[in-house]
Amino acid sequence: MKLNGQRRWAAAGVVVATAVATFGVAMSAPAGAAPGCRVDYSANGWGGGGFGASVKITNLGDAISGGWTLKFSFPGSQRVAQGWSANWTQSGKDVTATSMSWNGNLGTNASIDIGFNGSNAATGDANPSTFTLNGTTCTGQPGTTTTTTTTTTTTTTSNNPDPGTKVDNPYVGAKQYVNPDWAAKANAEPGGSRVANQPTGVWLDRIAAIAGTADSRGLAGHLDEAVRQAAGSPLVIQLVIYNLPGRDCSALASNGELKATEIDRYKTEYIDPIAAILARPAYAGLRIVTTVEIDSLPNLITNVSPRPTAVAACDTMKSNGNYVTGVGYALAKLGAVPNVYNYLDIGHHGWIGWDDNFGPTAELLFQAANASGSTKANVQGFIANTANYGALKEPYFKIEDSVNGTSVRQSKWVDWNRYVDGLSYAQAFRNRAVQAGFDANVGVLIDTSRNGWGGSARPTGPGPTTSVDAYVNGGKLDRRIHLGNWCNQAGAGLGERPKAAPEPGIDAYVWMKPPGESDGASEEIPNNEGKGFDRMCDPTYTGNVRNGNNMSGALGNAPISGKWFSAQFQELMRNAYPAL
């Protein structure tokens, strides 16, 4: 994700098949219940034999209680690798899925979505053609009641004492959701099991991500799994809302699918469906944290005319108002769900820390928070350093230091910024946002997923006092070539583990960017996700005005943004601080 800044201005041969089939399944129900059910099975291949399958069971008969067992057989050599919302087992070609403790009841016309990721699929493999549920073969017809039916009422138990009342800090006293899709990738890496149990953000970066893609389950699948993980206790699930029209106007790697003028599609095809799913009663007990639209609003401060780093696309988005309109709409719709906690993106200290960026950004965010029917009450707080690499704390130099009478602010690295690390910036921005009109109890999240900067090159004390640049460069933990470098940075490490209320004004340290997911491709890779090639992801790129015309510092052989990048994940683990 592009979250960069420079000085005062810049944020600087496998066949993939998709098949959908609908089948009728007769349910064997308790005495007096009429059987009848439909199963919708869809499989999406993503190459290398991998695929994802979604299975939707709809009860067309009388209410079912006491649990269910779905069975089917693969016609080919497919294997279930990892599933959700059911207990999945496989013996030979035969697959069995049994209900969880929380989804064993199905009322008339009620549905349950389950699914799994699979392997070993071959080109041309067919979908399963026969299903049974509780031992009864498919009929596809609603049942007819023959005996008296006992109606069972299922009550959803909240994980919060009162899900309609927000807590001040949703992370305090709560578990956090571990994304099984990310955890499976981490576990598959040598040594990855050491961090695979860490909570990470779920990125909804295109419309298709709501229903689910070949790489991961959909939003409802994640929420169902979050309910299972909660097991009656408070649990935070973190979502990244990231699909504005003309998204991230100053970069290419994280451009999105919606064109600059498609604000109506953003509302009706993206935000509205997300809000409708979050509002389902089954999820009322979860604490749902949303990171709302990273990158875009800060670009309207740093990368528009007459700034030297102005980008035509950013001028367009400032002119048409769709960033402000879209963020306000998202806050209003999501904030109407009682258990949703919205956090607005505030970039990072190496982007917004300069005087002429800092205050204007707070004012712009307040404008967006009150746009499109929203109010400031829909903003729980802010998030800093999302998907970026800025050090949490710089212990060996501070902004007040001087060397031989020269202020640290005059060093090439600091470049007159007022902040040298993520924590000081986040705390100061929180205070400035309150001055802009936000409520006094707002908090800040800091993404520490990739800002550890550990390993053998980590400084252990201040730099030499021969010059201010030697002092800063010798003592700084952030080992990027330039603060404006943002893509797949070489030498980075995992940072502080997720933690609630670690510092005054900070609601939590979070891993909003899942470690191991690429920031962007190191060379042009055609794709259908709207993600372009940005030279800042090219390790041979010699830079631009946004990064002081320095090398990009990016790792090579990187896939498009959001895809798994094994080499980076391994480096992040090697350089983790605190060490693994």
PDB file of C-alpha atoms in Angstrom, residues 377-557:
ATOM      1  CA  ALA A 377     -19.806  10.371  16.598  1.00  0.00           C
ATOM      2  CA  ASN A 378     -19.194   7.724  13.915  1.00  0.00           C
ATOM      3  CA  VAL A 379     -15.417   8.007  14.415  1.00  0.00           C
ATOM      4  CA  GLN A 380     -13.962   5.919  17.231  1.00  0.00           C
ATOM      5  CA  GLY A 381     -10.443   7.061  16.437  1.00  0.00           C
ATOM      6  CA  PHE A 382      -7.607   6.968  13.925  1.00  0.00           C
ATOM      7  CA  ILE A 383      -4.974   4.555  12.652  1.00  0.00           C
ATOM      8  CA  ALA A 384      -1.366   5.432  11.857  1.00  0.00           C
ATOM      9  CA  ASN A 385       1.330   3.665   9.836  1.00  0.00           C
ATOM     10  CA  THR A 386      -1.120   1.316   8.108  1.00  0.00           C
ATOM     11  CA  ALA A 387       0.898  -1.022   5.871  1.00  0.00           C
ATOM     12  CA  ASN A 388       3.985   1.136   6.385  1.00  0.00           C
ATOM     13  CA  TYR A 389       7.392   0.746   8.000  1.00  0.00           C
ATOM     14  CA  GLY A 390       7.917   3.776  10.262  1.00  0.00           C
ATOM     15  CA  ALA A 391       9.638   2.865  13.526  1.00  0.00           C
ATOM     16  CA  LEU A 392       7.355   2.868  16.559  1.00  0.00           C
ATOM     17  CA  LYS A 393       9.976   4.537  18.759  1.00  0.00           C
ATOM     18  CA  GLU A 394      13.387   6.006  17.994  1.00  0.00           C
ATOM     19  CA  PRO A 395      15.223   5.649  21.318  1.00  0.00           C
ATOM     20  CA  TYR A 396      18.613   7.042  20.298  1.00  0.00           C
ATOM     21  CA  PHE A 397      17.656  10.509  19.074  1.00  0.00           C
ATOM     22  CA  LYS A 398      14.758  12.879  19.650  1.00  0.00           C
ATOM     23  CA  ILE A 399      13.423  15.935  17.924  1.00  0.00           C
ATOM     24  CA  GLU A 400      14.826  18.278  20.598  1.00  0.00           C
ATOM     25  CA  ASP A 401      18.424  17.063  20.102  1.00  0.00           C
ATOM     26  CA  SER A 402      21.129  19.145  18.440  1.00  0.00           C
ATOM     27  CA  VAL A 403      24.669  18.323  17.336  1.00  0.00           C
ATOM     28  CA  ASN A 404      27.278  21.070  17.484  1.00  0.00           C
ATOM     29  CA  GLY A 405      24.476  23.596  17.530  1.00  0.00           C
ATOM     30  CA  THR A 406      22.577  22.070  14.581  1.00  0.00           C
ATOM     31  CA  SER A 407      19.053  20.804  15.267  1.00  0.00           C
ATOM     32  CA  VAL A 408      18.120  17.221  14.474  1.00  0.00           C
ATOM     33  CA  ARG A 409      15.310  18.730  12.395  1.00  0.00           C
ATOM     34  CA  GLN A 410      17.934  19.935   9.907  1.00  0.00           C
ATOM     35  CA  SER A 411      19.245  16.425   9.212  1.00  0.00           C
ATOM     36  CA  LYS A 412      18.513  14.980   5.792  1.00  0.00           C
ATOM     37  CA  TRP A 413      16.515  12.150   7.354  1.00  0.00           C
ATOM     38  CA  VAL A 414      14.219  14.309   9.523  1.00  0.00           C
ATOM     39  CA  ASP A 415      14.139  17.184   7.002  1.00  0.00           C
ATOM     40  CA  TRP A 416      12.360  19.702   9.273  1.00  0.00           C
ATOM     41  CA  ASN A 417       9.670  17.221  10.301  1.00  0.00           C
ATOM     42  CA  ARG A 418       8.360  17.605  13.856  1.00  0.00           C
ATOM     43  CA  TYR A 419       8.194  13.861  14.536  1.00  0.00           C
ATOM     44  CA  VAL A 420      10.828  11.154  14.408  1.00  0.00           C
ATOM     45  CA  ASP A 421       8.696   8.072  15.081  1.00  0.00           C
ATOM     46  CA  GLY A 422       5.209   6.630  14.921  1.00  0.00           C
ATOM     47  CA  LEU A 423       4.231   6.858  18.576  1.00  0.00           C
ATOM     48  CA  SER A 424       5.017  10.559  19.038  1.00  0.00           C
ATOM     49  CA  TYR A 425       3.197  11.344  15.797  1.00  0.00           C
ATOM     50  CA  ALA A 426       0.088   9.307  16.683  1.00  0.00           C
ATOM     51  CA  GLN A 427      -0.251  10.875  20.118  1.00  0.00           C
ATOM     52  CA  ALA A 428       0.229  14.395  18.760  1.00  0.00           C
ATOM     53  CA  PHE A 429      -2.223  13.873  15.900  1.00  0.00           C
ATOM     54  CA  ARG A 430      -4.841  12.644  18.322  1.00  0.00           C
ATOM     55  CA  ASN A 431      -4.568  15.918  20.255  1.00  0.00           C
ATOM     56  CA  ARG A 432      -4.716  17.966  17.045  1.00  0.00           C
ATOM     57  CA  ALA A 433      -7.811  16.054  15.884  1.00  0.00           C
ATOM     58  CA  VAL A 434      -9.584  16.905  19.137  1.00  0.00           C
ATOM     59  CA  GLN A 435      -8.751  20.559  18.488  1.00  0.00           C
ATOM     60  CA  ALA A 436     -10.305  20.141  15.024  1.00  0.00           C
ATOM     61  CA  GLY A 437     -13.584  19.059  16.629  1.00  0.00           C
ATOM     62  CA  PHE A 438     -13.375  15.309  17.225  1.00  0.00           C
ATOM     63  CA  ASP A 439     -14.536  13.924  20.574  1.00  0.00           C
ATOM     64  CA  ALA A 440     -11.981  14.031  23.367  1.00  0.00           C
ATOM     65  CA  ASN A 441     -12.071  10.257  23.933  1.00  0.00           C
ATOM     66  CA  VAL A 442     -10.919   9.260  20.441  1.00  0.00           C
ATOM     67  CA  GLY A 443      -8.032   6.799  20.369  1.00  0.00           C
ATOM     68  CA  VAL A 444      -5.378   5.788  17.869  1.00  0.00           C
ATOM     69  CA  LEU A 445      -4.248   2.435  16.504  1.00  0.00           C
ATOM     70  CA  ILE A 446      -0.681   1.960  15.257  1.00  0.00           C
ATOM     71  CA  ASP A 447       0.128  -0.724  12.693  1.00  0.00           C
ATOM     72  CA  THR A 448       3.297  -2.421  13.974  1.00  0.00           C
ATOM     73  CA  SER A 449       3.212  -5.390  11.622  1.00  0.00           C
ATOM     74  CA  ARG A 450       6.424  -4.506   9.758  1.00  0.00           C
ATOM     75  CA  ASN A 451       8.239  -1.775  11.691  1.00  0.00           C
ATOM     76  CA  GLY A 452      10.411  -3.837  14.048  1.00  0.00           C
ATOM     77  CA  TRP A 453      13.748  -3.251  12.263  1.00  0.00           C
ATOM     78  CA  GLY A 454      15.571  -5.912  14.259  1.00  0.00           C
ATOM     79  CA  GLY A 455      18.445  -8.123  13.230  1.00  0.00           C
ATOM     80  CA  SER A 456      22.206  -7.608  13.365  1.00  0.00           C
ATOM     81  CA  ALA A 457      22.072  -4.141  11.773  1.00  0.00           C
ATOM     82  CA  ARG A 458      19.861  -2.703  14.532  1.00  0.00           C
ATOM     83  CA  PRO A 459      21.687   0.173  16.289  1.00  0.00           C
ATOM     84  CA  THR A 460      22.376  -0.239  20.006  1.00  0.00           C
ATOM     85  CA  GLY A 461      23.110   3.408  20.813  1.00  0.00           C
ATOM     86  CA  PRO A 462      23.326   6.951  19.439  1.00  0.00           C
ATOM     87  CA  GLY A 463      25.248   7.738  16.280  1.00  0.00           C
ATOM     88  CA  PRO A 464      28.536   9.717  16.274  1.00  0.00           C
ATOM     89  CA  THR A 465      28.378  13.447  16.980  1.00  0.00           C
ATOM     90  CA  THR A 466      30.674  14.402  14.110  1.00  0.00           C
ATOM     91  CA  SER A 467      27.648  15.856  12.280  1.00  0.00           C
ATOM     92  CA  VAL A 468      23.905  15.931  12.678  1.00  0.00           C
ATOM     93  CA  ASP A 469      23.486  13.519   9.760  1.00  0.00           C
ATOM     94  CA  ALA A 470      25.999  11.057  11.221  1.00  0.00           C
ATOM     95  CA  TYR A 471      24.218  11.284  14.568  1.00  0.00           C
ATOM     96  CA  VAL A 472      20.786  10.561  13.119  1.00  0.00           C
ATOM     97  CA  ASN A 473      21.818   7.975  10.529  1.00  0.00           C
ATOM     98  CA  GLY A 474      23.969   6.092  13.011  1.00  0.00           C
ATOM     99  CA  GLY A 475      21.308   5.876  15.677  1.00  0.00           C
ATOM    100  CA  LYS A 476      18.011   5.539  13.810  1.00  0.00           C
ATOM    101  CA  LEU A 477      16.248   2.168  13.913  1.00  0.00           C
ATOM    102  CA  ASP A 478      14.310   2.797  10.678  1.00  0.00           C
ATOM    103  CA  ARG A 479      16.863   1.591   8.120  1.00  0.00           C
ATOM    104  CA  ARG A 480      15.039   2.619   4.960  1.00  0.00           C
ATOM    105  CA  ILE A 481      16.995   4.648   2.455  1.00  0.00           C
ATOM    106  CA  HIS A 482      14.375   7.410   2.698  1.00  0.00           C
ATOM    107  CA  LEU A 483      11.228   8.009   4.756  1.00  0.00           C
ATOM    108  CA  GLY A 484       9.276   8.188   1.502  1.00  0.00           C
ATOM    109  CA  ASN A 485      10.042   4.567   0.571  1.00  0.00           C
ATOM    110  CA  TRP A 486       6.982   2.409   1.120  1.00  0.00           C
ATOM    111  CA  CYS A 487       6.986  -0.719  -1.037  1.00  0.00           C
ATOM    112  CA  ASN A 488       8.239  -4.124   0.227  1.00  0.00           C
ATOM    113  CA  GLN A 489      11.148  -2.551   2.094  1.00  0.00           C
ATOM    114  CA  ALA A 490      14.334  -4.602   2.330  1.00  0.00           C
ATOM    115  CA  GLY A 491      15.600  -5.248   5.849  1.00  0.00           C
ATOM    116  CA  ALA A 492      12.273  -4.742   7.638  1.00  0.00           C
ATOM    117  CA  GLY A 493      11.128  -6.922  10.530  1.00  0.00           C
ATOM    118  CA  LEU A 494       7.979  -7.794  12.410  1.00  0.00           C
ATOM    119  CA  GLY A 495       7.228  -5.181  15.054  1.00  0.00           C
ATOM    120  CA  GLU A 496       5.533  -5.132  18.429  1.00  0.00           C
ATOM    121  CA  ARG A 497       2.913  -7.843  18.748  1.00  0.00           C
ATOM    122  CA  PRO A 498      -0.716  -6.730  18.878  1.00  0.00           C
ATOM    123  CA  LYS A 499      -1.489  -5.283  22.292  1.00  0.00           C
ATOM    124  CA  ALA A 500      -4.363  -3.350  23.837  1.00  0.00           C
ATOM    125  CA  ALA A 501      -3.859   0.100  25.415  1.00  0.00           C
ATOM    126  CA  PRO A 502      -0.029   0.096  25.309  1.00  0.00           C
ATOM    127  CA  GLU A 503       0.462   3.875  25.686  1.00  0.00           C
ATOM    128  CA  PRO A 504      -1.631   6.943  26.616  1.00  0.00           C
ATOM    129  CA  GLY A 505      -4.066   7.761  23.820  1.00  0.00           C
ATOM    130  CA  ILE A 506      -3.244   4.554  21.922  1.00  0.00           C
ATOM    131  CA  ASP A 507      -6.102   2.046  21.776  1.00  0.00           C
ATOM    132  CA  ALA A 508      -3.869  -0.758  20.473  1.00  0.00           C
ATOM    133  CA  TYR A 509      -0.854  -1.856  18.524  1.00  0.00           C
ATOM    134  CA  VAL A 510      -2.283  -3.898  15.642  1.00  0.00           C
ATOM    135  CA  TRP A 511      -1.121  -5.944  12.675  1.00  0.00           C
ATOM    136  CA  MET A 512      -3.578  -4.392  10.238  1.00  0.00           C
ATOM    137  CA  LYS A 513      -1.364  -5.272   7.270  1.00  0.00           C
ATOM    138  CA  PRO A 514      -0.933  -9.058   7.314  1.00  0.00           C
ATOM    139  CA  PRO A 515       2.823  -9.732   7.232  1.00  0.00           C
ATOM    140  CA  GLY A 516       3.789 -11.614   4.088  1.00  0.00           C
ATOM    141  CA  GLU A 517       1.278  -9.882   1.823  1.00  0.00           C
ATOM    142  CA  SER A 518       3.003  -7.846  -0.888  1.00  0.00           C
ATOM    143  CA  ASP A 519       2.721  -4.063  -1.218  1.00  0.00           C
ATOM    144  CA  GLY A 520       2.988  -4.246  -4.997  1.00  0.00           C
ATOM    145  CA  ALA A 521       4.646  -6.059  -7.885  1.00  0.00           C
ATOM    146  CA  SER A 522       8.327  -5.421  -8.585  1.00  0.00           C
ATOM    147  CA  GLU A 523       7.543  -5.599 -12.305  1.00  0.00           C
ATOM    148  CA  GLU A 524       4.377  -5.275 -14.341  1.00  0.00           C
ATOM    149  CA  ILE A 525       2.039  -8.242 -13.804  1.00  0.00           C
ATOM    150  CA  PRO A 526      -1.320  -8.262 -15.642  1.00  0.00           C
ATOM    151  CA  ASN A 527      -4.244  -8.810 -13.258  1.00  0.00           C
ATOM    152  CA  ASN A 528      -7.999  -8.329 -13.015  1.00  0.00           C
ATOM    153  CA  GLU A 529      -7.927  -6.483  -9.669  1.00  0.00           C
ATOM    154  CA  GLY A 530      -7.148  -3.018 -11.025  1.00  0.00           C
ATOM    155  CA  LYS A 531      -3.651  -3.013  -9.504  1.00  0.00           C
ATOM    156  CA  GLY A 532      -1.003  -1.335 -11.632  1.00  0.00           C
ATOM    157  CA  PHE A 533       2.780  -1.368 -11.633  1.00  0.00           C
ATOM    158  CA  ASP A 534       4.445   1.326  -9.526  1.00  0.00           C
ATOM    159  CA  ARG A 535       8.150   1.951 -10.036  1.00  0.00           C
ATOM    160  CA  MET A 536       8.543   2.441  -6.264  1.00  0.00           C
ATOM    161  CA  CYS A 537       8.165  -1.353  -6.048  1.00  0.00           C
ATOM    162  CA  ASP A 538      11.008  -1.873  -8.529  1.00  0.00           C
ATOM    163  CA  PRO A 539      14.366  -2.427  -6.755  1.00  0.00           C
ATOM    164  CA  THR A 540      16.212  -0.841  -9.717  1.00  0.00           C
ATOM    165  CA  TYR A 541      14.210   2.424  -9.571  1.00  0.00           C
ATOM    166  CA  THR A 542      16.297   5.491  -8.780  1.00  0.00           C
ATOM    167  CA  GLY A 543      13.417   7.479  -7.297  1.00  0.00           C
ATOM    168  CA  ASN A 544      11.516  10.738  -7.723  1.00  0.00           C
ATOM    169  CA  VAL A 545      10.830  13.974  -5.898  1.00  0.00           C
ATOM    170  CA  ARG A 546       8.679  12.159  -3.324  1.00  0.00           C
ATOM    171  CA  ASN A 547      11.613  10.132  -2.019  1.00  0.00           C
ATOM    172  CA  GLY A 548      14.355  12.626  -2.668  1.00  0.00           C
ATOM    173  CA  ASN A 549      15.417  10.822  -5.849  1.00  0.00           C
ATOM    174  CA  ASN A 550      16.771   7.903  -3.847  1.00  0.00           C
ATOM    175  CA  MET A 551      16.656   4.204  -4.650  1.00  0.00           C
ATOM    176  CA  SER A 552      13.323   2.565  -3.857  1.00  0.00           C
ATOM    177  CA  GLY A 553      14.727   0.070  -1.349  1.00  0.00           C
ATOM    178  CA  ALA A 554      12.169  -2.523  -2.523  1.00  0.00           C
ATOM    179  CA  LEU A 555      12.644  -6.280  -2.585  1.00  0.00           C
ATOM    180  CA  GLY A 556      12.695  -7.998  -5.972  1.00  0.00           C
ATOM    181  CA  ASN A 557      10.458 -10.755  -7.338  1.00  0.00           C
TER     182      ASN A 557
END
